[in-house]
XYZ file of C-alpha atoms in Angstrom:
719
model
C -0.226 0.132 0.174
C 1.340 3.222 -0.894
C 0.332 5.006 2.118
C 2.057 2.366 4.613
C 5.291 2.600 2.537
C 5.292 6.166 3.126
C 4.676 6.102 6.727
C 6.741 3.630 7.109
C 9.633 6.026 5.372
C 8.487 9.101 7.502
C 8.637 6.984 10.463
C 12.782 6.088 9.644
C 13.227 9.845 8.916
C 12.319 10.955 12.177
C 14.116 8.217 13.927
C 17.148 9.613 12.215
C 16.399 13.053 13.069
C 18.936 14.708 16.070
C 17.167 14.609 19.247
C 17.397 17.684 21.072
C 19.873 17.466 24.064
C 18.317 17.814 27.402
C 19.137 20.713 30.201
C 21.881 20.542 32.541
C 21.440 17.942 35.591
C 19.644 19.351 38.381
C 21.568 19.694 41.582
C 21.058 20.367 45.101
C 20.960 24.256 44.661
C 18.177 24.359 42.306
C 15.464 22.850 44.739
C 17.010 24.116 48.109
C 15.275 27.748 47.861
C 11.609 26.183 47.396
C 11.957 23.346 50.205
C 10.690 24.125 53.983
C 13.720 23.539 56.567
C 10.975 22.034 59.236
C 10.033 19.311 57.080
C 13.883 17.904 57.488
C 14.365 18.099 60.787
C 12.627 19.212 64.002
C 12.846 22.807 64.835
C 14.588 23.559 61.929
C 14.318 27.313 60.711
C 16.837 27.576 57.339
C 19.638 26.079 55.432
C 23.142 26.905 55.209
C 25.507 27.316 52.234
C 26.050 24.148 50.076
C 29.394 22.923 50.892
C 32.332 23.227 48.262
C 33.579 19.503 49.021
C 30.376 17.996 49.290
C 27.085 18.744 47.307
C 25.283 18.642 51.197
C 23.903 21.964 52.633
C 23.440 22.034 56.699
C 19.979 22.409 57.870
C 19.987 24.724 60.945
C 18.016 25.463 63.899
C 18.661 28.526 65.782
C 21.897 28.695 64.081
C 23.164 25.455 64.965
C 23.661 22.364 62.246
C 20.884 19.764 63.389
C 21.100 17.817 60.453
C 22.488 17.595 56.418
C 20.712 17.775 53.284
C 21.600 16.577 50.362
C 19.989 15.491 47.000
C 20.205 11.448 45.882
C 20.911 12.239 42.114
C 24.125 14.109 43.202
C 25.274 10.854 44.682
C 23.788 7.989 42.613
C 23.063 7.593 39.200
C 20.317 5.279 39.453
C 17.577 6.390 37.008
C 13.616 5.209 36.806
C 11.668 3.444 34.384
C 11.605 6.706 32.410
C 15.445 6.470 31.789
C 16.161 9.656 34.046
C 16.762 10.026 37.693
C 14.081 10.490 40.146
C 15.208 13.776 42.365
C 14.547 12.842 46.116
C 16.121 15.675 48.809
C 16.636 13.775 52.252
C 18.254 15.178 55.411
C 20.702 12.886 57.826
C 21.367 13.656 61.472
C 24.802 13.451 62.848
C 23.790 9.736 64.292
C 23.192 8.541 60.572
C 19.540 8.896 60.949
C 17.168 10.214 58.143
C 15.417 13.202 59.465
C 13.094 14.350 56.536
C 12.773 13.062 53.010
C 11.092 14.709 50.159
C 10.433 13.768 46.482
C 10.960 17.171 44.646
C 11.329 15.688 40.736
C 10.607 12.790 38.569
C 9.869 11.762 34.936
C 7.991 8.445 36.044
C 5.142 7.861 33.594
C 3.044 5.828 35.876
C 3.360 8.241 38.412
C 2.444 11.524 36.091
C -0.678 9.797 34.538
C -1.918 7.039 36.769
C -1.159 6.695 40.460
C -1.838 9.974 42.832
C 1.324 11.522 43.180
C 0.862 12.261 46.548
C 0.516 8.541 47.448
C 4.259 8.444 45.890
C 5.585 11.397 48.015
C 3.727 9.979 51.140
C 5.714 6.740 50.712
C 8.934 8.495 49.824
C 8.468 10.585 53.137
C 7.947 7.559 55.046
C 11.687 7.338 55.026
C 12.456 9.460 58.079
C 13.418 7.949 60.863
C 15.463 4.921 59.087
C 18.830 4.155 60.625
C 21.603 4.304 57.832
C 24.178 2.650 60.115
C 21.593 -0.528 60.383
C 21.286 0.026 56.615
C 25.158 -0.095 55.833
C 26.069 -3.039 58.005
C 22.793 -5.282 56.481
C 23.741 -4.038 52.788
C 20.795 -1.913 52.485
C 18.013 -4.586 53.501
C 17.514 -3.617 57.047
C 13.967 -2.094 56.435
C 10.934 -3.253 54.891
C 10.381 -2.165 51.629
C 6.751 -0.827 50.875
C 5.321 -1.287 47.379
C 2.628 0.526 45.465
C 0.558 -1.686 43.129
C 1.721 -0.415 39.676
C 4.603 1.591 40.431
C 7.197 -1.409 41.665
C 10.200 -0.238 39.364
C 9.418 3.424 40.394
C 9.392 2.277 44.382
C 12.680 0.361 43.810
C 14.476 2.823 42.205
C 13.355 5.376 44.997
C 14.290 2.994 48.033
C 17.848 2.091 46.236
C 18.872 5.794 45.673
C 17.637 7.328 49.250
C 19.545 4.323 51.035
C 22.859 4.351 48.732
C 23.115 8.284 48.869
C 22.505 8.508 52.336
C 24.721 5.847 53.194
C 27.183 7.869 50.998
C 26.653 10.906 52.793
C 27.096 9.657 56.044
C 30.381 8.344 55.075
C 31.459 11.212 53.521
C 30.596 13.180 56.689
C 31.669 10.694 59.168
C 28.086 10.717 60.477
C 26.834 8.006 63.022
C 30.444 6.857 63.258
C 30.375 5.233 59.322
C 33.925 5.355 57.947
C 34.310 6.400 54.294
C 34.444 3.777 51.829
C 38.079 2.079 50.846
C 38.495 3.921 47.440
C 41.447 1.722 47.026
C 44.543 3.861 47.802
C 46.636 4.199 50.789
C 44.764 5.132 53.747
C 44.959 8.413 55.509
C 47.864 9.126 57.934
C 48.677 11.325 60.627
C 50.250 14.348 59.823
C 53.944 14.415 62.141
C 53.943 18.140 61.569
C 51.191 19.244 63.346
C 52.478 19.316 67.177
C 51.190 22.763 68.505
C 49.325 22.850 71.476
C 45.997 24.336 71.831
C 43.826 25.512 75.011
C 40.496 23.497 75.846
C 38.022 26.029 73.559
C 40.227 25.329 70.718
C 40.085 21.453 71.001
C 36.563 21.514 71.331
C 35.699 24.044 68.607
C 37.375 22.215 66.075
C 36.420 18.654 66.966
C 39.256 17.393 68.924
C 36.898 16.935 71.718
C 33.533 15.538 71.229
C 30.857 15.347 74.017
C 27.837 13.393 74.931
C 25.686 15.030 77.635
C 22.287 13.777 78.850
C 20.044 15.294 81.727
C 17.994 13.456 83.957
C 15.025 14.671 81.818
C 16.511 13.161 78.435
C 17.167 9.713 80.487
C 13.953 9.637 81.700
C 12.451 10.160 78.414
C 14.570 7.722 76.743
C 13.685 5.052 79.077
C 10.059 6.001 78.955
C 10.079 5.333 75.310
C 10.777 2.097 75.443
C 7.383 1.267 76.768
C 8.925 -0.880 79.555
C 6.706 -0.567 82.358
C 9.133 -1.486 85.204
C 11.985 0.868 83.886
C 9.486 3.724 83.496
C 8.422 2.889 87.062
C 12.195 3.816 88.492
C 13.005 7.236 87.041
C 16.163 8.894 87.777
C 15.854 11.223 90.753
C 16.529 14.762 90.817
C 15.420 17.747 88.722
C 14.939 17.512 84.563
C 17.940 19.670 84.095
C 20.091 18.271 86.422
C 23.455 16.663 84.711
C 22.966 12.461 84.459
C 26.336 12.065 82.538
C 28.635 14.813 80.679
C 31.047 12.462 78.711
C 33.680 13.770 76.780
C 36.402 12.182 74.809
C 39.676 12.968 72.770
C 42.055 10.582 70.787
C 45.060 11.461 73.102
C 47.632 9.569 70.988
C 47.652 12.233 68.504
C 50.752 14.544 69.294
C 49.192 17.754 69.534
C 45.846 16.755 71.395
C 48.068 14.663 73.600
C 50.521 17.449 74.824
C 47.477 19.776 74.951
C 45.295 17.478 77.248
C 47.966 15.665 79.432
C 51.028 18.104 79.497
C 54.340 17.354 78.156
C 55.403 14.854 80.938
C 52.326 12.811 80.908
C 52.238 12.967 76.957
C 56.022 11.491 77.424
C 54.644 8.757 79.888
C 51.516 7.520 77.194
C 54.006 7.230 74.351
C 56.226 4.824 76.628
C 53.555 3.195 77.396
C 51.920 2.756 73.940
C 53.730 -0.080 71.710
C 53.759 -0.107 68.054
C 50.729 0.319 66.427
C 48.816 1.347 69.424
C 46.647 4.312 69.877
C 44.808 6.145 73.481
C 41.668 7.760 73.906
C 40.960 10.147 76.833
C 37.530 9.546 78.285
C 36.137 12.445 80.583
C 33.218 12.148 82.932
C 31.083 14.109 85.496
C 27.346 13.614 86.885
C 25.529 11.451 88.619
C 26.106 8.478 86.152
C 30.151 6.687 85.663
C 30.818 5.687 82.557
C 33.336 3.604 84.471
C 30.573 1.791 86.989
C 31.684 0.207 90.168
C 31.463 -3.225 89.226
C 34.378 -3.929 87.448
C 37.554 -5.487 89.425
C 41.358 -5.627 88.702
C 42.059 -8.066 85.550
C 38.148 -7.315 84.998
C 36.465 -5.374 81.920
C 34.743 -2.148 81.763
C 31.321 -3.106 80.917
C 29.634 0.356 80.362
C 31.899 1.384 76.975
C 33.305 0.412 74.126
C 34.879 1.698 71.204
C 33.179 1.013 67.829
C 34.810 1.588 64.516
C 33.097 0.054 61.375
C 32.335 -3.186 62.123
C 34.802 -3.749 64.902
C 34.186 -3.050 68.411
C 36.939 -2.932 71.465
C 36.279 -3.626 74.900
C 38.779 -2.352 77.530
C 40.320 -4.304 80.529
C 41.854 -2.800 83.670
C 45.774 -3.555 81.713
C 44.681 -1.111 79.076
C 43.413 1.591 81.711
C 45.091 4.376 83.025
C 44.221 7.247 85.768
C 44.801 11.026 84.857
C 45.003 13.516 87.646
C 44.057 16.795 85.793
C 43.655 18.080 82.405
C 46.385 20.321 81.790
C 45.013 22.381 78.789
C 44.075 25.706 79.790
C 40.215 26.610 80.424
C 39.280 22.995 80.703
C 36.193 22.342 83.108
C 36.682 19.893 86.041
C 35.720 16.382 86.108
C 35.292 13.445 88.357
C 36.758 10.822 86.205
C 39.405 11.107 84.065
C 41.028 7.927 82.516
C 43.208 6.861 79.663
C 42.328 3.606 77.494
C 44.879 1.925 75.070
C 43.212 0.722 71.923
C 45.486 -2.460 70.896
C 47.155 -3.081 67.874
C 45.348 -6.034 67.131
C 41.985 -4.231 66.991
C 43.140 -2.748 63.500
C 42.028 0.887 64.758
C 42.328 3.580 62.147
C 42.882 7.059 63.621
C 41.959 8.683 60.689
C 38.631 6.941 60.241
C 35.478 7.817 62.452
C 34.423 5.966 65.450
C 32.547 6.092 68.074
C 32.332 5.665 71.846
C 29.022 3.700 72.742
C 27.810 3.907 76.586
C 25.484 1.738 78.151
C 23.083 3.277 80.428
C 21.795 1.010 83.006
C 18.560 0.987 85.422
C 17.655 -1.381 88.217
C 13.937 -2.684 87.870
C 14.001 -5.487 90.612
C 16.347 -6.934 92.981
C 18.764 -8.121 90.006
C 17.077 -7.556 87.173
C 17.864 -4.617 85.127
C 17.515 -2.667 81.924
C 19.474 -0.876 79.306
C 20.188 1.798 77.069
C 22.978 2.535 74.765
C 23.865 6.005 73.594
C 26.755 7.041 71.105
C 29.392 9.531 71.398
C 30.699 10.370 67.907
C 34.129 11.172 67.072
C 36.269 12.175 63.857
C 39.728 13.470 64.000
C 39.733 17.041 62.265
C 41.320 17.211 58.968
C 44.389 19.198 60.089
C 46.073 16.487 61.980
C 45.733 14.259 58.398
C 47.775 14.647 56.043
C 46.483 15.547 52.371
C 43.811 12.563 51.225
C 44.796 10.358 48.607
C 43.901 11.406 44.708
C 40.302 10.604 44.465
C 38.818 7.643 42.792
C 39.166 8.019 39.069
C 36.015 8.770 37.323
C 36.189 5.168 35.631
C 36.542 3.565 38.781
C 33.195 5.735 40.123
C 31.271 4.925 36.932
C 32.200 1.182 37.541
C 30.900 1.263 41.259
C 28.027 3.131 39.943
C 27.451 0.497 37.355
C 27.841 -2.415 39.788
C 25.295 -0.819 42.201
C 22.901 -0.422 39.200
C 23.460 -4.197 38.131
C 23.050 -5.149 41.777
C 19.816 -3.387 41.900
C 18.091 -5.285 39.018
C 19.320 -8.487 39.954
C 17.554 -7.978 43.149
C 14.250 -7.398 41.755
C 14.702 -10.542 38.976
C 15.353 -12.597 42.348
C 12.346 -11.079 44.012
C 10.230 -12.178 40.788
C 11.543 -15.716 40.387
C 8.244 -17.485 40.445
C 6.471 -14.965 37.899
C 9.961 -15.242 35.838
C 9.132 -18.732 35.527
C 5.490 -18.749 34.999
C 6.236 -16.172 32.266
C 8.562 -18.584 30.410
C 6.328 -21.497 30.887
C 3.608 -19.405 28.957
C 5.869 -18.175 26.066
C 7.083 -22.029 25.838
C 3.663 -23.027 25.401
C 2.907 -20.560 22.851
C 5.871 -21.011 20.770
C 5.147 -24.705 20.458
C 1.606 -24.118 19.569
C 3.009 -22.005 16.636
C 5.818 -24.420 15.524
C 2.791 -26.997 15.841
C -0.141 -25.548 14.701
C -1.561 -28.017 12.515
C -1.774 -30.280 15.080
C -2.958 -27.464 17.871
C -5.631 -26.507 15.272
C -6.941 -29.650 14.025
C -9.788 -29.898 16.758
C -11.951 -26.730 16.819
C -13.241 -26.928 19.840
C -10.455 -27.859 21.747
C -8.311 -25.364 20.223
C -10.993 -22.492 21.163
C -10.734 -23.726 24.812
C -7.327 -23.420 24.481
C -7.174 -19.913 23.070
C -9.516 -18.706 25.842
C -7.859 -20.049 28.628
C -4.271 -18.861 27.062
C -5.729 -15.209 27.058
C -7.450 -15.308 30.292
C -3.970 -16.320 31.883
C -3.015 -13.297 30.018
C -5.234 -10.613 31.378
C -5.506 -12.145 34.983
C -1.515 -12.878 35.523
C 0.405 -10.605 32.594
C -2.054 -8.069 33.028
C -3.902 -7.375 36.333
C -1.573 -9.236 38.790
C 2.048 -8.476 37.094
C 1.028 -5.192 35.443
C 3.405 -6.364 32.578
C 1.703 -4.797 29.978
C 4.050 -3.355 26.938
C 3.117 0.184 26.168
C 4.755 2.615 23.259
C 6.066 4.545 25.988
C 8.242 1.997 26.166
C 9.444 2.044 22.657
C 10.097 6.142 23.036
C 11.999 5.417 26.103
C 14.192 3.217 24.052
C 14.494 5.419 21.166
C 15.811 8.327 23.505
C 18.091 5.922 25.028
C 19.564 4.671 21.706
C 20.679 8.626 21.007
C 21.346 10.004 24.325
C 23.713 6.905 25.240
C 22.351 3.388 25.607
C 22.363 1.354 28.904
C 20.547 -2.014 29.762
C 19.991 -0.896 33.368
C 16.424 1.179 33.113
C 15.299 -1.776 30.953
C 16.224 -4.767 33.560
C 14.218 -3.377 36.261
C 11.046 -5.031 35.310
C 11.651 -8.440 34.286
C 8.489 -9.648 32.789
C 8.491 -6.762 30.448
C 11.909 -7.160 29.614
C 11.183 -10.572 28.806
C 8.272 -9.721 26.801
C 10.154 -7.392 24.787
C 13.187 -9.794 24.018
C 10.553 -12.447 23.157
C 8.633 -9.533 20.733
C 12.065 -9.121 19.288
C 12.212 -12.947 18.566
C 8.728 -13.167 17.294
C 9.388 -10.561 14.557
C 11.433 -12.878 12.563
C 8.865 -15.933 12.690
C 5.685 -14.914 13.059
C 5.552 -10.837 13.024
C 3.457 -8.729 15.648
C 0.855 -11.296 15.977
C 2.501 -13.274 18.524
C 2.431 -10.272 20.989
C -0.716 -8.656 19.969
C -2.670 -11.685 19.204
C -1.663 -13.857 22.278
C 0.219 -11.613 25.115
C -1.424 -8.209 24.994
C -3.295 -7.992 28.427
C -5.786 -5.407 26.757
C -6.203 -7.226 23.740
C -6.922 -9.873 25.577
C -9.596 -8.570 27.566
C -10.988 -7.009 24.390
C -11.196 -10.585 22.973
C -12.849 -11.972 25.994
C -15.232 -9.580 26.653
C -16.518 -9.931 22.700
C -16.757 -13.443 23.250
C -19.075 -13.024 26.345
C -20.951 -10.272 24.373
C -21.513 -13.056 21.063
C -22.509 -15.858 23.768
C -25.309 -13.091 25.023
C -26.376 -12.135 21.273
C -24.584 -8.876 20.840
C -24.796 -8.264 17.365
C -21.700 -8.148 15.554
C -20.832 -5.165 13.122
C -18.731 -6.331 10.114
C -17.378 -3.023 8.830
C -17.396 -2.542 4.642
C -13.634 -3.341 3.365
C -13.331 -0.070 1.765
C -13.592 1.769 5.249
C -12.040 -0.773 7.006
C -9.343 -0.592 4.579
C -8.655 3.106 5.523
C -8.883 3.084 9.057
C -5.955 0.840 9.186
C -3.566 3.866 8.799
C -5.043 5.869 11.948
C -2.915 3.781 14.163
C 0.236 4.387 12.051
C -0.264 8.530 12.401
C -1.338 8.031 15.862
C 2.388 6.415 16.627
C 4.130 8.730 14.294
C 2.878 11.898 15.885
C 3.825 10.178 19.174
C 6.830 9.464 18.246
C 7.519 12.956 16.699
C 6.655 14.567 19.897
C 8.561 12.171 22.050
C 11.709 13.757 19.837
C 11.103 17.129 21.470
C 9.524 16.504 24.891
C 9.261 12.780 26.009
C 7.044 13.948 29.065
C 4.608 15.494 26.058
C 4.426 12.212 24.084
C 3.930 10.184 27.623
C 0.853 12.092 28.264
C -0.355 12.262 24.508
C 0.158 8.135 25.259
C -2.746 8.022 26.885
C -4.589 7.126 23.998
C -3.631 3.755 25.316
C -6.019 2.384 27.656
C -3.408 0.260 29.269
C -2.882 1.778 32.483
C -6.497 2.620 33.174
C -7.912 -0.980 32.214
C -4.782 -3.196 33.003
C -2.000 -1.516 35.634
C -5.176 0.850 37.431
C -7.795 -1.680 36.970
C -10.009 0.988 36.080
C -9.220 2.977 39.776
C -8.861 6.228 38.345
C -10.287 9.498 37.736
C -13.468 9.208 35.515
C -12.398 10.487 32.027
C -9.847 7.999 32.148
C -12.213 5.241 32.991
C -14.992 6.435 30.435
C -12.777 6.150 27.707
C -11.148 3.060 28.427
C -14.918 1.456 28.895
C -15.938 3.390 25.627
C -13.331 1.558 23.634
C -14.433 -1.947 25.365
C -17.989 -1.170 24.562
C -17.134 -0.282 20.736
C -15.366 -3.844 20.889
C -18.081 -5.713 21.799
C -19.908 -5.046 18.548
C -16.529 -4.881 16.320
C -14.068 -7.395 17.918
C -10.742 -5.764 18.835
C -11.842 -2.419 17.804
C -8.914 -0.924 19.346
C -6.219 -3.053 18.297
C -7.599 -2.940 14.539
C -7.645 1.222 14.510
C -6.442 2.981 17.300
C -3.525 1.456 18.429
C -0.180 3.005 18.509
C 1.850 0.231 20.100
C 0.485 -2.419 17.292
C 1.501 0.084 14.719
C 4.734 -0.077 16.015
C 5.331 -3.325 15.767
C 3.635 -4.119 12.449
C 6.677 -1.647 10.810
C 9.716 -3.809 11.997
C 7.054 -6.845 11.085
C 7.865 -6.945 7.638
C 11.127 -8.149 7.982
C 9.553 -11.630 9.078
C 11.287 -14.503 7.162
C 8.625 -17.240 7.261
C 5.278 -18.148 6.158
C 3.445 -20.027 8.991
C -0.150 -19.687 7.576
C -1.070 -22.201 5.386
C -3.261 -21.175 2.321
C -5.458 -22.921 -0.721
C -5.399 -21.638 -4.308
C -9.106 -21.551 -3.947
C -8.293 -18.937 -0.759
C -9.962 -15.439 -2.088
C -10.991 -16.940 -5.397
C -13.731 -18.175 -4.984
C -13.871 -19.054 -1.556
C -14.446 -16.255 1.077
C -14.452 -18.366 3.964
C -11.598 -17.055 5.876
C -12.018 -13.522 4.893
C -15.433 -13.417 6.071
C -14.758 -15.523 9.801
C -11.174 -13.464 9.930
C -11.807 -11.530 13.518
C -9.708 -8.649 12.399
C -10.543 -8.789 8.650
C -6.758 -9.036 8.246
C -7.625 -11.235 4.945
C -8.372 -9.098 1.394
C -11.172 -10.505 -0.336
C -8.332 -11.530 -2.730
C -7.087 -13.723 -0.188
C -4.053 -12.851 0.790
C -3.044 -12.220 4.544
C -2.120 -8.989 5.670
C 0.991 -9.583 8.187
C 0.860 -5.844 9.263
C -2.892 -6.688 10.558
C -2.868 -10.154 11.133
C -2.853 -11.295 15.135
C -2.004 -14.518 14.368
C -5.210 -16.039 16.403
C -4.750 -19.041 14.029
C -8.651 -19.312 13.495
C -8.070 -19.397 9.283
C -5.725 -22.702 10.191
C -8.978 -24.210 12.174
C -10.999 -23.586 9.029
C -7.989 -24.679 6.779
C -8.456 -28.114 8.296
C -12.164 -27.774 8.952
C -14.612 -30.491 6.940
C -17.548 -28.530 7.792
C -16.697 -25.059 6.697
C -13.469 -25.414 4.368
C -14.797 -26.086 0.401
C -11.304 -27.632 -0.481
C -11.617 -30.053 2.402
C -15.093 -30.887 1.823
C -14.276 -31.486 -1.935
C -11.399 -33.611 -1.270
C -13.394 -35.729 1.474
C -15.903 -36.103 -1.446
C -13.594 -37.188 -3.861
C -12.138 -40.002 -1.291
C -15.695 -41.030 -0.935
C -16.435 -41.695 -4.931
C -13.576 -43.614 -5.411
C -13.547 -45.656 -1.962
C -14.477 -48.657 -4.411
C -11.542 -48.453 -6.799
C -9.125 -50.917 -6.558
C -6.229 -50.696 -3.811
C -3.696 -49.507 -6.047
C -5.571 -47.167 -8.006
C -6.807 -45.659 -4.520
C -3.221 -45.133 -3.372
C -2.316 -43.451 -6.592
C -5.502 -41.134 -6.216
C -4.690 -40.673 -2.841
C -1.461 -39.135 -3.888
C -2.835 -37.170 -6.229
C -5.543 -35.537 -3.634
C -2.477 -35.051 -1.237
C -0.577 -33.255 -3.534
C -3.562 -31.046 -4.761
């Protein structure tokens, strides 16, 4: 057809046309002015300036930093199903706990036009409160993953982005004691040239001394939050503002810090006490609670404190302990407990990495029974005591790390959907076998009808309503954009059932054309055919359009596809909105739970299909048109025909469910859905004139000699 050839040529021209490049990537600075600080930390009233060395901004309350805000796409490159990043701004506390999360921008089509945006935003905000220390220890799987039906891929990408980016930020800032990931270069080393001493205020101000302070009110509230009735019934006596414990720590094996806090003489004693590879931490305390306790004995262990760095924990024994008489630094407050603890060399301690002193707070709830809570004093050595960092990871190694994370994400999704993948594999195997052995499969018309109706029912219920694996022209637009902007497999591997179907469709193009998908695996196509079958049983009249009108309506779907494809070259989001001409999201993914205009549109198409079978497939489906164009490369012709087909016999043309057979007898491969009904008729001894004629000829020669009959049988078989 000249019109069809023109449309195919136009499609190729559009495909080769240059695609406008997208604008520069958004950063935290693009979103921060429009955000409410109070949404990211309790009592927050502003954002500080974005750091120059790391794209994070302090979240401040009355001038003090209470959290750090970051944009996930600044730290991880995971893209959504649209092939574009999903931008989420989150904030993280000094304890490495997410304090606020907000979805600020995305291009996910299922959320843009389908699932309420508020639903996805609410789920995103629920990540506030997640402890990233636990996530780092568990490989990002310490929390339960909530899924919104119909947006599985999008939610898993959001989850992966928040957790991975949050852990990266926590490690980079040393929050919660999380150490930076090894970059493959040498470890950071202490700078021996830094030896000058400083007073207490200077050391406390630059972080050389870190503090954990708890008052009576805070400790009572912490035990009350556990819900332990016995613990609540025995509150700490005193006024809420009374000091429960004021514990401070410093790494005194660092020369400048040790000389400042211990004095020259005591520091010299310390260096003589420490062996090669050993370090020491000074812990100071005051208040009604002792970090040492009174239960330890000589040769015993201090059970109220431990040092934790990464996955390692260090408990201190009596032989690793020394008392300090007085703090030498000018301006130091008074303390009731002044103790130096040795960190042994075999602990693998790295002074350049963050660590934490964990305090065990106990409360008696019976004669011998106690309950416990833990609190962390986070410590990170100031940069001025360290030699310059080794050269950062190369761009290639960073890209390799990000690629590995993306691979881990889609592999996780595939593992989680093993059962569904296996079920789809069985369906594809059965369908392939039916096509390869179509003569045997279509020999019994009644059995084949039940097989087809059963297969379409599984397609609708399993692939469509359960797995939400309906293919869409949006997938093709995303693929075209990806091919021009730098193709990667990651975005397409995120939905295994959709990926497998596209792979199967590509293979089927060579053998059977587009009909293998459109006629058997498309959930909306199955819904149309099943509802039409019910309508026939109920006596709904079937309309057959005149061939001339029917043939002129065919190109409409090609025009729709080309318009969508052309718009996508300029703006994929706009094309995705126009792709609502597909009722798939409404009828299949969202199961008609949607705004009424979309439901009315989908219902109107199904109602039309009650009178004209597969009305939408025939005239409006842009996906069918997109599949029909490359389907012309089909290398095999599986559908058997007689010389009489079309002249004079019109049985198949009349009974073809989608009128894909020309009056002259040719089957249009662009419109055929491979329902195999013509193959049922090909063998029918009740409807096919050729078969009926052959049977009559066989009957007429029934009394001929055996050898003659054999010759005649061969001639009939050849005919």
